[in-house]
Amino acid sequence: MTLAGPTEARRGEELGKEMHNFMVELYPICRSITGEGVRETIRAIRKRIPLEMHEVPSGTKVFDWTVPLEWNVIDAYVMNREKERVIDFKAHNLHLMSYSAPVRKKMFLAELSPHLFTLPDHPEWIPYRTSYYKENWGFCLRHADLERLIDDEYEVVIDSSLRPGSLTYGEFYLPGEISDEILVSCHVCHPSLCNDNLSGITVAVKLAETVATRPRRYSYRFLFIPGTIGSITWLAQNEQIVSRIKHGLVLTGVGDAGNITYKKSRRGNAEIDRAMAHVLRHSGESHTVIDFFPYGYDERQYCSPGFDLPVGCFMRAPHGQYPEYHSSADDLDFVKTDSLAQSYTRCLRVFEVLEGNRTYMNQNPKCEPQLGRRGLYRAVAGQQEKQWTELALFWVLNGSDGHHTLLDIAERADLPFGKIQSAAEVLLEVGLLKECRISGST
Ligand code: ZN
């Protein structure tokens, strides 16, 4: 499934625009790892998918971590003697270092300077800085604006609060025929940043909307969580059901103009890793598949050795490898509608492969069955790629020994999964195949 045909291209364009519009709605919200910004974001998502909003109290022990105090901010600025706001949180969320402690003090530039952060190589961009687990405060600004600050006294105000409250996350669970799950996880803790944060959210929401309308074998769980502490908290509070997760994807940075990058799970050859590599290889698009490494997003927690879940990370340009990363240049223009649509389509295709990846037994395993007598050639004669389909029939018959899945067969045949799957459907209809039920999953 590619977005190549004119109808599909148009549909892709519409999908991309729809996802981008949702990003426009979420962009102004000041998110952090806790606080009202996360709640507002979860409420906006809830208008599209009926997810549950969970609140975990500050101070809750989650493995080696503790749920932090809740951070909220009303206003923050640096004002000069002329009562002009030379740095103003209300002009851009990124101006305030996330989790800044409250401050209300007059100070000279020398005292203020250690709390100011800029990007000298990109003087027109505002950097994104946080200080979650060490109390501090700070402002981020354009380097060009810093250079304009004169050595004088300034009024510094951060009207924020760090109080016992809770960590908020959203969870959307869609039951399927079996309790085995496909997990989709994305972070919701970055303020006005588009690729690193909002792109993952919008693609996850669109996937959830689509999956909800389809018949499905697997159950699906979509998590909208603050990075690191959110996945640690979810894993700590749901340890008893973690074994149901059979496949998972962390979605991040899925809207930039770069090619798709897939980072494999720690296991390296999990079904999700193979399904993703297969879909990308047959997409005909440039892409990269990289091995797991213990740095990046929440795959670090899902793939920690105590869990070792089959969860990979789906992204485009890897984080830190594009200059706009963690700066105000990661804005609404940086994310491309066609990239969003393509990311969505590829993930959905992977779900289709996982859903259809069954194991069959050839009911006529001794020599080839006589296909012509069963009208099989005629059944596929109208299709343009007849040769391929016939070849797929032979591959499915030969590979269906009760030990190999359709993905195993597709890989060995080097044919797209869809061809192998349709061949299996045809063979099932005429009774030449029987599905081998996997025990233990209900
Ligand atoms: Zn980030």
Short mmCIF file of C-alpha atoms and ligand atoms in Angstrom, two decimals:
data_model
loop_
_atom_site.label_atom_id
_atom_site.label_comp_id
_atom_site.label_asym_id
_atom_site.label_seq_id
_atom_site.Cartn_x
_atom_site.Cartn_y
_atom_site.Cartn_z
CA MET A 1 0.00 0.00 0.00
CA THR A 2 1.63 3.21 -1.13
CA LEU A 3 0.25 6.67 -1.60
CA ALA A 4 1.06 6.44 -5.29
CA GLY A 5 -2.35 6.37 -7.02
CA PRO A 6 -4.18 9.69 -7.59
CA THR A 7 -7.01 8.82 -5.16
CA GLU A 8 -4.60 7.59 -2.54
CA ALA A 9 -2.39 10.66 -3.01
CA ARG A 10 -5.42 12.90 -2.49
CA ARG A 11 -6.46 10.93 0.55
CA GLY A 12 -2.89 11.19 1.88
CA GLU A 13 -2.96 14.94 1.37
CA GLU A 14 -6.25 15.24 3.27
CA LEU A 15 -4.98 13.03 6.07
CA GLY A 16 -1.78 15.04 6.36
CA LYS A 17 -3.72 18.31 6.50
CA GLU A 18 -6.09 16.92 9.11
CA MET A 19 -3.20 15.85 11.33
CA HIS A 20 -1.44 19.16 10.80
CA ASN A 21 -4.60 21.05 11.79
CA PHE A 22 -4.66 19.13 15.06
CA MET A 23 -1.04 20.18 15.64
CA VAL A 24 -2.07 23.82 15.14
CA GLU A 25 -4.61 23.33 17.95
CA LEU A 26 -2.06 21.74 20.32
CA TYR A 27 0.90 24.01 19.50
CA PRO A 28 0.10 26.94 21.88
CA ILE A 29 -0.33 24.73 24.97
CA CYS A 30 2.50 24.91 27.52
CA ARG A 31 3.15 21.25 28.25
CA SER A 32 5.65 19.82 30.69
CA ILE A 33 6.03 16.45 32.46
CA THR A 34 3.15 17.40 34.81
CA GLY A 35 0.57 20.17 35.10
CA GLU A 36 -2.38 21.77 33.38
CA GLY A 37 -0.70 21.77 29.95
CA VAL A 38 -0.70 17.96 29.88
CA ARG A 39 -4.35 17.87 31.03
CA GLU A 40 -5.38 20.35 28.36
CA THR A 41 -3.58 18.24 25.75
CA ILE A 42 -5.26 15.02 26.94
CA ARG A 43 -8.66 16.79 26.87
CA ALA A 44 -8.03 17.90 23.27
CA ILE A 45 -7.15 14.30 22.32
CA ARG A 46 -10.28 13.08 24.15
CA LYS A 47 -12.43 15.07 21.73
CA ARG A 48 -11.19 12.68 19.03
CA ILE A 49 -10.75 9.36 20.83
CA PRO A 50 -12.45 8.37 24.11
CA LEU A 51 -9.29 7.95 26.14
CA GLU A 52 -9.00 7.75 29.90
CA MET A 53 -7.12 10.43 31.80
CA HIS A 54 -5.08 9.02 34.67
CA GLU A 55 -3.64 10.99 37.59
CA VAL A 56 -0.77 9.55 39.64
CA PRO A 57 -0.06 11.52 42.84
CA SER A 58 3.26 13.31 43.37
CA GLY A 59 5.49 11.29 45.66
CA THR A 60 4.35 7.90 44.29
CA LYS A 61 7.32 5.53 44.08
CA VAL A 62 7.74 4.11 40.59
CA PHE A 63 10.69 1.69 40.54
CA ASP A 64 13.80 3.80 41.23
CA TRP A 65 11.95 7.07 40.60
CA THR A 66 9.39 9.21 42.39
CA VAL A 67 6.52 11.04 40.68
CA PRO A 68 7.61 14.70 40.92
CA LEU A 69 5.77 17.76 42.18
CA GLU A 70 3.26 19.24 39.76
CA TRP A 71 4.46 22.31 37.88
CA ASN A 72 2.16 25.07 36.69
CA VAL A 73 2.90 28.52 35.37
CA ILE A 74 0.77 31.63 35.05
CA ASP A 75 3.28 34.18 33.79
CA ALA A 76 7.01 34.79 33.48
CA TYR A 77 9.06 37.69 32.17
CA VAL A 78 12.17 39.83 32.43
CA MET A 79 11.32 43.53 32.47
CA ASN A 80 13.61 46.51 31.96
CA ARG A 81 13.43 49.93 33.67
CA GLU A 82 11.12 51.16 30.89
CA LYS A 83 8.63 48.47 31.93
CA GLU A 84 9.14 46.60 28.65
CA ARG A 85 9.16 42.83 28.75
CA VAL A 86 12.50 42.00 27.13
CA ILE A 87 11.78 38.28 27.60
CA ASP A 88 8.12 37.25 27.73
CA PHE A 89 6.78 33.75 28.34
CA LYS A 90 3.44 34.93 26.95
CA ALA A 91 5.09 35.57 23.58
CA HIS A 92 6.50 32.00 23.34
CA ASN A 93 6.31 29.04 25.71
CA LEU A 94 9.95 28.18 25.06
CA HIS A 95 11.12 31.42 26.70
CA LEU A 96 10.74 29.82 30.11
CA MET A 97 12.88 26.88 31.16
CA SER A 98 10.42 24.08 31.90
CA TYR A 99 9.97 23.37 35.62
CA SER A 100 11.45 26.75 36.60
CA ALA A 101 10.98 27.47 40.30
CA PRO A 102 9.15 30.70 41.21
CA VAL A 103 11.23 33.90 41.25
CA ARG A 104 10.35 37.53 41.95
CA LYS A 105 13.47 39.65 42.22
CA LYS A 106 15.30 42.66 40.82
CA MET A 107 18.77 41.85 39.60
CA PHE A 108 21.54 43.15 37.39
CA LEU A 109 22.50 41.41 34.16
CA ALA A 110 25.52 39.75 35.80
CA GLU A 111 23.24 37.91 38.22
CA LEU A 112 20.67 37.11 35.54
CA SER A 113 23.15 35.90 32.89
CA PRO A 114 23.80 32.38 34.29
CA HIS A 115 20.04 31.80 33.95
CA LEU A 116 19.85 32.79 30.27
CA PHE A 117 20.16 30.23 27.48
CA THR A 118 20.67 30.89 23.76
CA LEU A 119 21.82 29.14 20.59
CA PRO A 120 24.73 31.29 19.28
CA ASP A 121 24.92 29.20 16.07
CA HIS A 122 21.25 29.95 15.34
CA PRO A 123 20.78 33.46 16.76
CA GLU A 124 17.12 33.70 15.68
CA TRP A 125 15.99 30.47 17.36
CA ILE A 126 14.86 30.04 20.98
CA PRO A 127 16.29 26.92 22.62
CA TYR A 128 14.20 24.44 24.63
CA ARG A 129 15.58 23.76 28.11
CA THR A 130 14.24 21.86 31.11
CA SER A 131 15.32 21.31 34.68
CA TYR A 132 13.06 18.54 35.91
CA TYR A 133 14.92 16.80 38.66
CA LYS A 134 17.06 19.65 39.99
CA GLU A 135 15.39 22.84 41.21
CA ASN A 136 16.49 25.75 39.07
CA TRP A 137 15.05 28.54 36.98
CA GLY A 138 15.91 30.07 33.64
CA PHE A 139 14.90 31.86 30.48
CA CYS A 140 15.62 30.89 26.88
CA LEU A 141 15.91 33.55 24.22
CA ARG A 142 17.17 34.38 20.77
CA HIS A 143 20.90 35.02 20.86
CA ALA A 144 20.29 38.19 18.84
CA ASP A 145 18.01 39.45 21.65
CA LEU A 146 20.56 38.58 24.33
CA GLU A 147 23.12 40.71 22.54
CA ARG A 148 20.74 43.65 22.71
CA LEU A 149 20.37 43.44 26.53
CA ILE A 150 22.21 46.31 28.20
CA ASP A 151 23.99 46.01 31.55
CA ASP A 152 21.27 47.31 33.82
CA GLU A 153 18.83 46.22 36.51
CA TYR A 154 15.89 43.99 35.51
CA GLU A 155 12.76 42.81 37.22
CA VAL A 156 12.64 39.02 37.00
CA VAL A 157 9.28 37.34 37.58
CA ILE A 158 8.41 33.67 37.32
CA ASP A 159 4.88 33.16 38.58
CA SER A 160 5.05 29.38 38.73
CA SER A 161 4.23 26.75 41.33
CA LEU A 162 5.81 23.43 42.24
CA ARG A 163 3.35 21.69 44.55
CA PRO A 164 2.11 18.20 45.36
CA GLY A 165 -0.35 17.31 42.62
CA SER A 166 -0.13 14.53 40.09
CA LEU A 167 1.37 13.21 36.91
CA THR A 168 -1.26 13.06 34.15
CA TYR A 169 -1.35 10.69 31.22
CA GLY A 170 -3.87 9.50 28.67
CA GLU A 171 -4.62 5.88 27.82
CA PHE A 172 -6.85 4.52 25.08
CA TYR A 173 -7.50 0.79 25.16
CA LEU A 174 -9.27 -0.93 22.29
CA PRO A 175 -10.14 -4.56 22.97
CA GLY A 176 -9.71 -7.04 20.12
CA GLU A 177 -10.53 -10.74 19.69
CA ILE A 178 -7.56 -11.69 21.85
CA SER A 179 -5.97 -10.04 24.88
CA ASP A 180 -2.53 -9.92 23.20
CA GLU A 181 -1.75 -6.28 22.60
CA ILE A 182 -0.14 -3.86 20.21
CA LEU A 183 1.20 -0.86 22.14
CA VAL A 184 1.60 2.63 20.66
CA SER A 185 3.33 5.15 22.89
CA CYS A 186 4.14 8.81 22.42
CA HIS A 187 5.30 11.63 24.67
CA VAL A 188 3.18 14.66 25.54
CA CYS A 189 5.59 16.69 27.66
CA HIS A 190 7.13 19.18 25.21
CA PRO A 191 5.62 22.67 24.93
CA SER A 192 5.49 24.43 21.55
CA LEU A 193 7.57 21.93 19.60
CA CYS A 194 6.10 20.19 16.59
CA ASN A 195 8.18 17.35 15.25
CA ASP A 196 9.52 16.29 18.63
CA ASN A 197 6.20 15.77 20.36
CA LEU A 198 3.15 16.89 18.38
CA SER A 199 3.81 14.83 15.24
CA GLY A 200 3.83 11.61 17.30
CA ILE A 201 0.64 12.60 19.09
CA THR A 202 -1.26 13.43 15.90
CA VAL A 203 -0.18 10.26 14.08
CA ALA A 204 -1.03 8.12 17.15
CA VAL A 205 -4.49 9.73 17.40
CA LYS A 206 -5.17 9.14 13.70
CA LEU A 207 -4.03 5.51 13.99
CA ALA A 208 -6.31 5.03 17.02
CA GLU A 209 -9.27 6.52 15.14
CA THR A 210 -8.69 4.17 12.21
CA VAL A 211 -8.00 1.02 14.23
CA ALA A 212 -11.18 1.66 16.25
CA THR A 213 -13.30 1.36 13.08
CA ARG A 214 -11.75 -1.90 11.90
CA PRO A 215 -12.26 -5.52 12.88
CA ARG A 216 -9.16 -6.52 14.83
CA ARG A 217 -7.59 -9.63 16.27
CA TYR A 218 -5.23 -7.80 18.59
CA SER A 219 -6.15 -5.43 21.37
CA TYR A 220 -4.51 -2.01 21.06
CA ARG A 221 -3.26 0.33 23.75
CA PHE A 222 -2.35 3.93 22.96
CA LEU A 223 -0.39 5.81 25.62
CA PHE A 224 0.00 9.60 25.70
CA ILE A 225 2.55 10.07 28.44
CA PRO A 226 5.25 12.48 29.63
CA GLY A 227 8.66 11.25 28.43
CA THR A 228 10.71 8.93 30.67
CA ILE A 229 8.79 9.40 33.97
CA GLY A 230 5.51 8.62 32.16
CA SER A 231 6.60 5.26 30.75
CA ILE A 232 8.33 4.38 34.03
CA THR A 233 5.09 5.22 35.89
CA TRP A 234 2.90 3.26 33.49
CA LEU A 235 5.18 0.21 33.63
CA ALA A 236 5.34 0.36 37.44
CA GLN A 237 1.57 0.52 37.75
CA ASN A 238 0.74 -2.04 35.07
CA GLU A 239 3.42 -4.66 35.58
CA GLN A 240 0.81 -7.43 35.81
CA ILE A 241 -0.43 -6.85 32.25
CA VAL A 242 2.87 -6.03 30.56
CA SER A 243 3.23 -9.62 29.27
CA ARG A 244 0.21 -9.01 27.02
CA ILE A 245 2.25 -6.57 24.92
CA LYS A 246 3.32 -8.60 21.91
CA HIS A 247 4.32 -5.71 19.64
CA GLY A 248 4.90 -2.04 20.23
CA LEU A 249 5.98 1.23 18.67
CA VAL A 250 7.20 4.46 20.20
CA LEU A 251 6.26 7.25 17.79
CA THR A 252 8.44 10.34 17.77
CA GLY A 253 9.62 12.87 15.21
CA VAL A 254 7.37 11.50 12.46
CA GLY A 255 6.66 14.72 10.58
CA ASP A 256 9.95 16.18 9.31
CA ALA A 257 11.01 16.00 5.66
CA GLY A 258 13.61 13.29 6.34
CA ASN A 259 13.24 9.63 5.39
CA ILE A 260 11.73 7.11 7.78
CA THR A 261 14.08 5.64 10.38
CA TYR A 262 13.10 2.59 12.37
CA LYS A 263 15.05 1.71 15.49
CA LYS A 264 14.63 -1.95 16.29
CA SER A 265 13.59 -3.27 19.68
CA ARG A 266 16.29 -4.55 22.06
CA ARG A 267 15.44 -8.07 20.90
CA GLY A 268 16.41 -7.07 17.37
CA ASN A 269 14.37 -9.76 15.58
CA ALA A 270 10.97 -9.34 17.18
CA GLU A 271 7.95 -9.71 14.91
CA ILE A 272 7.44 -5.91 15.00
CA ASP A 273 11.05 -5.43 13.83
CA ARG A 274 10.58 -7.87 10.97
CA ALA A 275 7.15 -6.52 10.02
CA MET A 276 8.45 -2.95 9.95
CA ALA A 277 11.57 -3.84 7.95
CA HIS A 278 9.38 -5.78 5.51
CA VAL A 279 6.88 -2.95 5.01
CA LEU A 280 9.63 -0.36 4.56
CA ARG A 281 11.57 -2.54 2.13
CA HIS A 282 8.51 -3.07 -0.05
CA SER A 283 7.45 0.59 0.16
CA GLY A 284 10.04 1.48 -2.47
CA GLU A 285 11.02 4.54 -0.42
CA SER A 286 14.41 5.38 1.04
CA HIS A 287 14.52 4.47 4.71
CA THR A 288 16.92 3.32 7.41
CA VAL A 289 16.59 0.50 9.90
CA ILE A 290 18.94 0.85 12.85
CA ASP A 291 19.80 -1.38 15.79
CA PHE A 292 18.62 -0.70 19.31
CA PHE A 293 20.72 1.52 21.58
CA PRO A 294 19.81 2.52 25.15
CA TYR A 295 19.33 6.22 24.41
CA GLY A 296 16.43 8.06 22.80
CA TYR A 297 12.77 8.00 23.85
CA ASP A 298 10.56 5.70 25.91
CA GLU A 299 11.80 2.57 24.14
CA ARG A 300 14.60 2.84 26.73
CA GLN A 301 12.11 1.93 29.47
CA TYR A 302 10.05 -0.63 27.49
CA CYS A 303 13.30 -2.28 26.41
CA SER A 304 15.00 -2.19 29.82
CA PRO A 305 16.24 -5.73 30.63
CA GLY A 306 13.56 -6.33 33.30
CA PHE A 307 10.86 -5.89 30.65
CA ASP A 308 12.63 -6.43 27.30
CA LEU A 309 9.40 -5.75 25.44
CA PRO A 310 9.24 -6.01 21.65
CA VAL A 311 8.91 -2.25 21.22
CA GLY A 312 10.73 -0.36 18.47
CA CYS A 313 10.95 3.36 17.76
CA PHE A 314 9.43 4.76 14.59
CA MET A 315 10.78 8.16 13.56
CA ARG A 316 12.14 10.10 10.60
CA ALA A 317 15.34 12.14 11.13
CA PRO A 318 16.64 10.77 14.46
CA HIS A 319 16.51 13.18 17.40
CA GLY A 320 19.50 15.43 17.75
CA GLN A 321 20.42 14.87 14.12
CA TYR A 322 18.57 17.89 12.75
CA PRO A 323 19.55 21.41 13.83
CA GLU A 324 15.93 22.47 14.55
CA TYR A 325 15.69 19.78 17.28
CA HIS A 326 14.75 21.26 20.68
CA SER A 327 14.42 24.80 19.37
CA SER A 328 11.69 27.18 18.24
CA ALA A 329 12.55 26.24 14.64
CA ASP A 330 10.81 22.89 15.26
CA ASP A 331 7.57 24.68 14.49
CA LEU A 332 4.43 24.17 12.42
CA ASP A 333 6.30 24.81 9.15
CA PHE A 334 9.00 22.29 9.97
CA VAL A 335 6.47 19.45 9.92
CA LYS A 336 5.28 18.39 6.46
CA THR A 337 1.76 17.14 5.81
CA ASP A 338 2.96 14.45 3.39
CA SER A 339 5.47 13.16 5.96
CA LEU A 340 2.71 12.87 8.57
CA ALA A 341 0.52 10.99 6.10
CA GLN A 342 3.34 8.69 5.06
CA SER A 343 4.27 7.91 8.68
CA TYR A 344 0.63 7.10 9.45
CA THR A 345 0.27 4.88 6.38
CA ARG A 346 3.43 2.89 7.12
CA CYS A 347 2.44 2.24 10.74
CA LEU A 348 -1.05 1.19 9.69
CA ARG A 349 0.45 -1.18 7.11
CA VAL A 350 2.61 -2.71 9.83
CA PHE A 351 -0.50 -3.27 11.97
CA GLU A 352 -2.14 -4.96 8.97
CA VAL A 353 0.85 -7.27 8.63
CA LEU A 354 0.75 -8.13 12.34
CA GLU A 355 -3.01 -8.72 12.17
CA GLY A 356 -2.66 -10.97 9.13
CA ASN A 357 0.48 -12.81 10.18
CA ARG A 358 -0.99 -16.24 10.83
CA THR A 359 0.35 -19.76 10.53
CA TYR A 360 -1.36 -22.29 8.26
CA MET A 361 -1.13 -25.94 7.43
CA ASN A 362 -1.24 -27.09 3.83
CA GLN A 363 -4.08 -29.65 3.62
CA ASN A 364 -2.55 -31.30 0.56
CA PRO A 365 1.12 -31.38 1.50
CA LYS A 366 2.15 -34.40 -0.55
CA CYS A 367 3.11 -32.94 -3.91
CA GLU A 368 1.38 -29.87 -5.33
CA PRO A 369 -2.41 -29.82 -5.39
CA GLN A 370 -3.98 -29.49 -8.81
CA LEU A 371 -4.80 -25.81 -8.83
CA GLY A 372 -6.53 -25.60 -12.22
CA ARG A 373 -9.17 -28.13 -11.13
CA ARG A 374 -10.07 -25.81 -8.23
CA GLY A 375 -10.45 -22.77 -10.45
CA LEU A 376 -7.58 -20.98 -8.76
CA TYR A 377 -5.97 -19.65 -11.90
CA ARG A 378 -9.29 -18.23 -12.99
CA ALA A 379 -9.82 -16.64 -9.60
CA VAL A 380 -6.78 -14.51 -10.13
CA ALA A 381 -6.73 -14.25 -13.92
CA GLY A 382 -8.15 -10.75 -13.98
CA GLN A 383 -5.32 -9.38 -11.92
CA GLN A 384 -2.54 -7.59 -13.70
CA GLU A 385 0.28 -9.18 -11.79
CA LYS A 386 -0.94 -12.71 -12.42
CA GLN A 387 2.52 -14.25 -12.42
CA TRP A 388 3.30 -12.87 -9.02
CA THR A 389 0.02 -14.05 -7.59
CA GLU A 390 0.49 -17.57 -8.94
CA LEU A 391 3.97 -17.53 -7.53
CA ALA A 392 2.51 -16.40 -4.21
CA LEU A 393 0.08 -19.36 -4.25
CA PHE A 394 2.99 -21.76 -4.66
CA TRP A 395 4.96 -20.04 -1.92
CA VAL A 396 2.08 -20.18 0.54
CA LEU A 397 1.39 -23.85 -0.24
CA ASN A 398 5.04 -24.71 0.12
CA GLY A 399 5.66 -22.63 3.22
CA SER A 400 2.52 -23.60 5.13
CA ASP A 401 3.89 -26.49 7.15
CA GLY A 402 2.46 -25.33 10.47
CA HIS A 403 5.78 -23.84 11.54
CA HIS A 404 6.11 -20.78 9.31
CA THR A 405 4.00 -17.65 9.45
CA LEU A 406 2.91 -15.72 6.38
CA LEU A 407 5.61 -13.15 7.17
CA ASP A 408 8.23 -15.91 7.19
CA ILE A 409 6.95 -16.96 3.78
CA ALA A 410 6.81 -13.40 2.42
CA GLU A 411 10.39 -12.80 3.56
CA ARG A 412 11.64 -16.01 2.01
CA ALA A 413 9.73 -15.37 -1.22
CA ASP A 414 10.76 -11.71 -1.19
CA LEU A 415 7.18 -10.82 -2.06
CA PRO A 416 5.10 -8.10 -0.40
CA PHE A 417 3.05 -9.40 2.53
CA GLY A 418 -0.22 -8.38 0.84
CA LYS A 419 0.41 -10.76 -2.08
CA ILE A 420 1.15 -13.66 0.24
CA GLN A 421 -1.87 -12.84 2.38
CA SER A 422 -4.28 -12.72 -0.57
CA ALA A 423 -2.90 -16.00 -1.85
CA ALA A 424 -3.53 -17.53 1.59
CA GLU A 425 -7.11 -16.23 1.55
CA VAL A 426 -7.77 -17.84 -1.82
CA LEU A 427 -6.29 -21.15 -0.66
CA LEU A 428 -8.33 -21.05 2.55
CA GLU A 429 -11.51 -20.60 0.56
CA VAL A 430 -10.93 -23.79 -1.42
CA GLY A 431 -9.93 -25.73 1.69
CA LEU A 432 -6.27 -26.17 0.79
CA LEU A 433 -5.15 -24.37 3.97
CA LYS A 434 -6.17 -24.56 7.60
CA GLU A 435 -5.15 -22.08 10.24
CA CYS A 436 -3.02 -23.35 13.13
CA ARG A 437 -4.46 -21.77 16.26
CA ILE A 438 -1.94 -20.45 18.74
CA SER A 439 -2.84 -21.58 22.23
CA GLY A 440 -2.71 -19.37 25.29
CA SER A 441 -4.17 -16.18 23.82
CA THR A 442 -7.81 -15.56 24.51
ZN ZN B 1 12.64 16.04 23.05
#
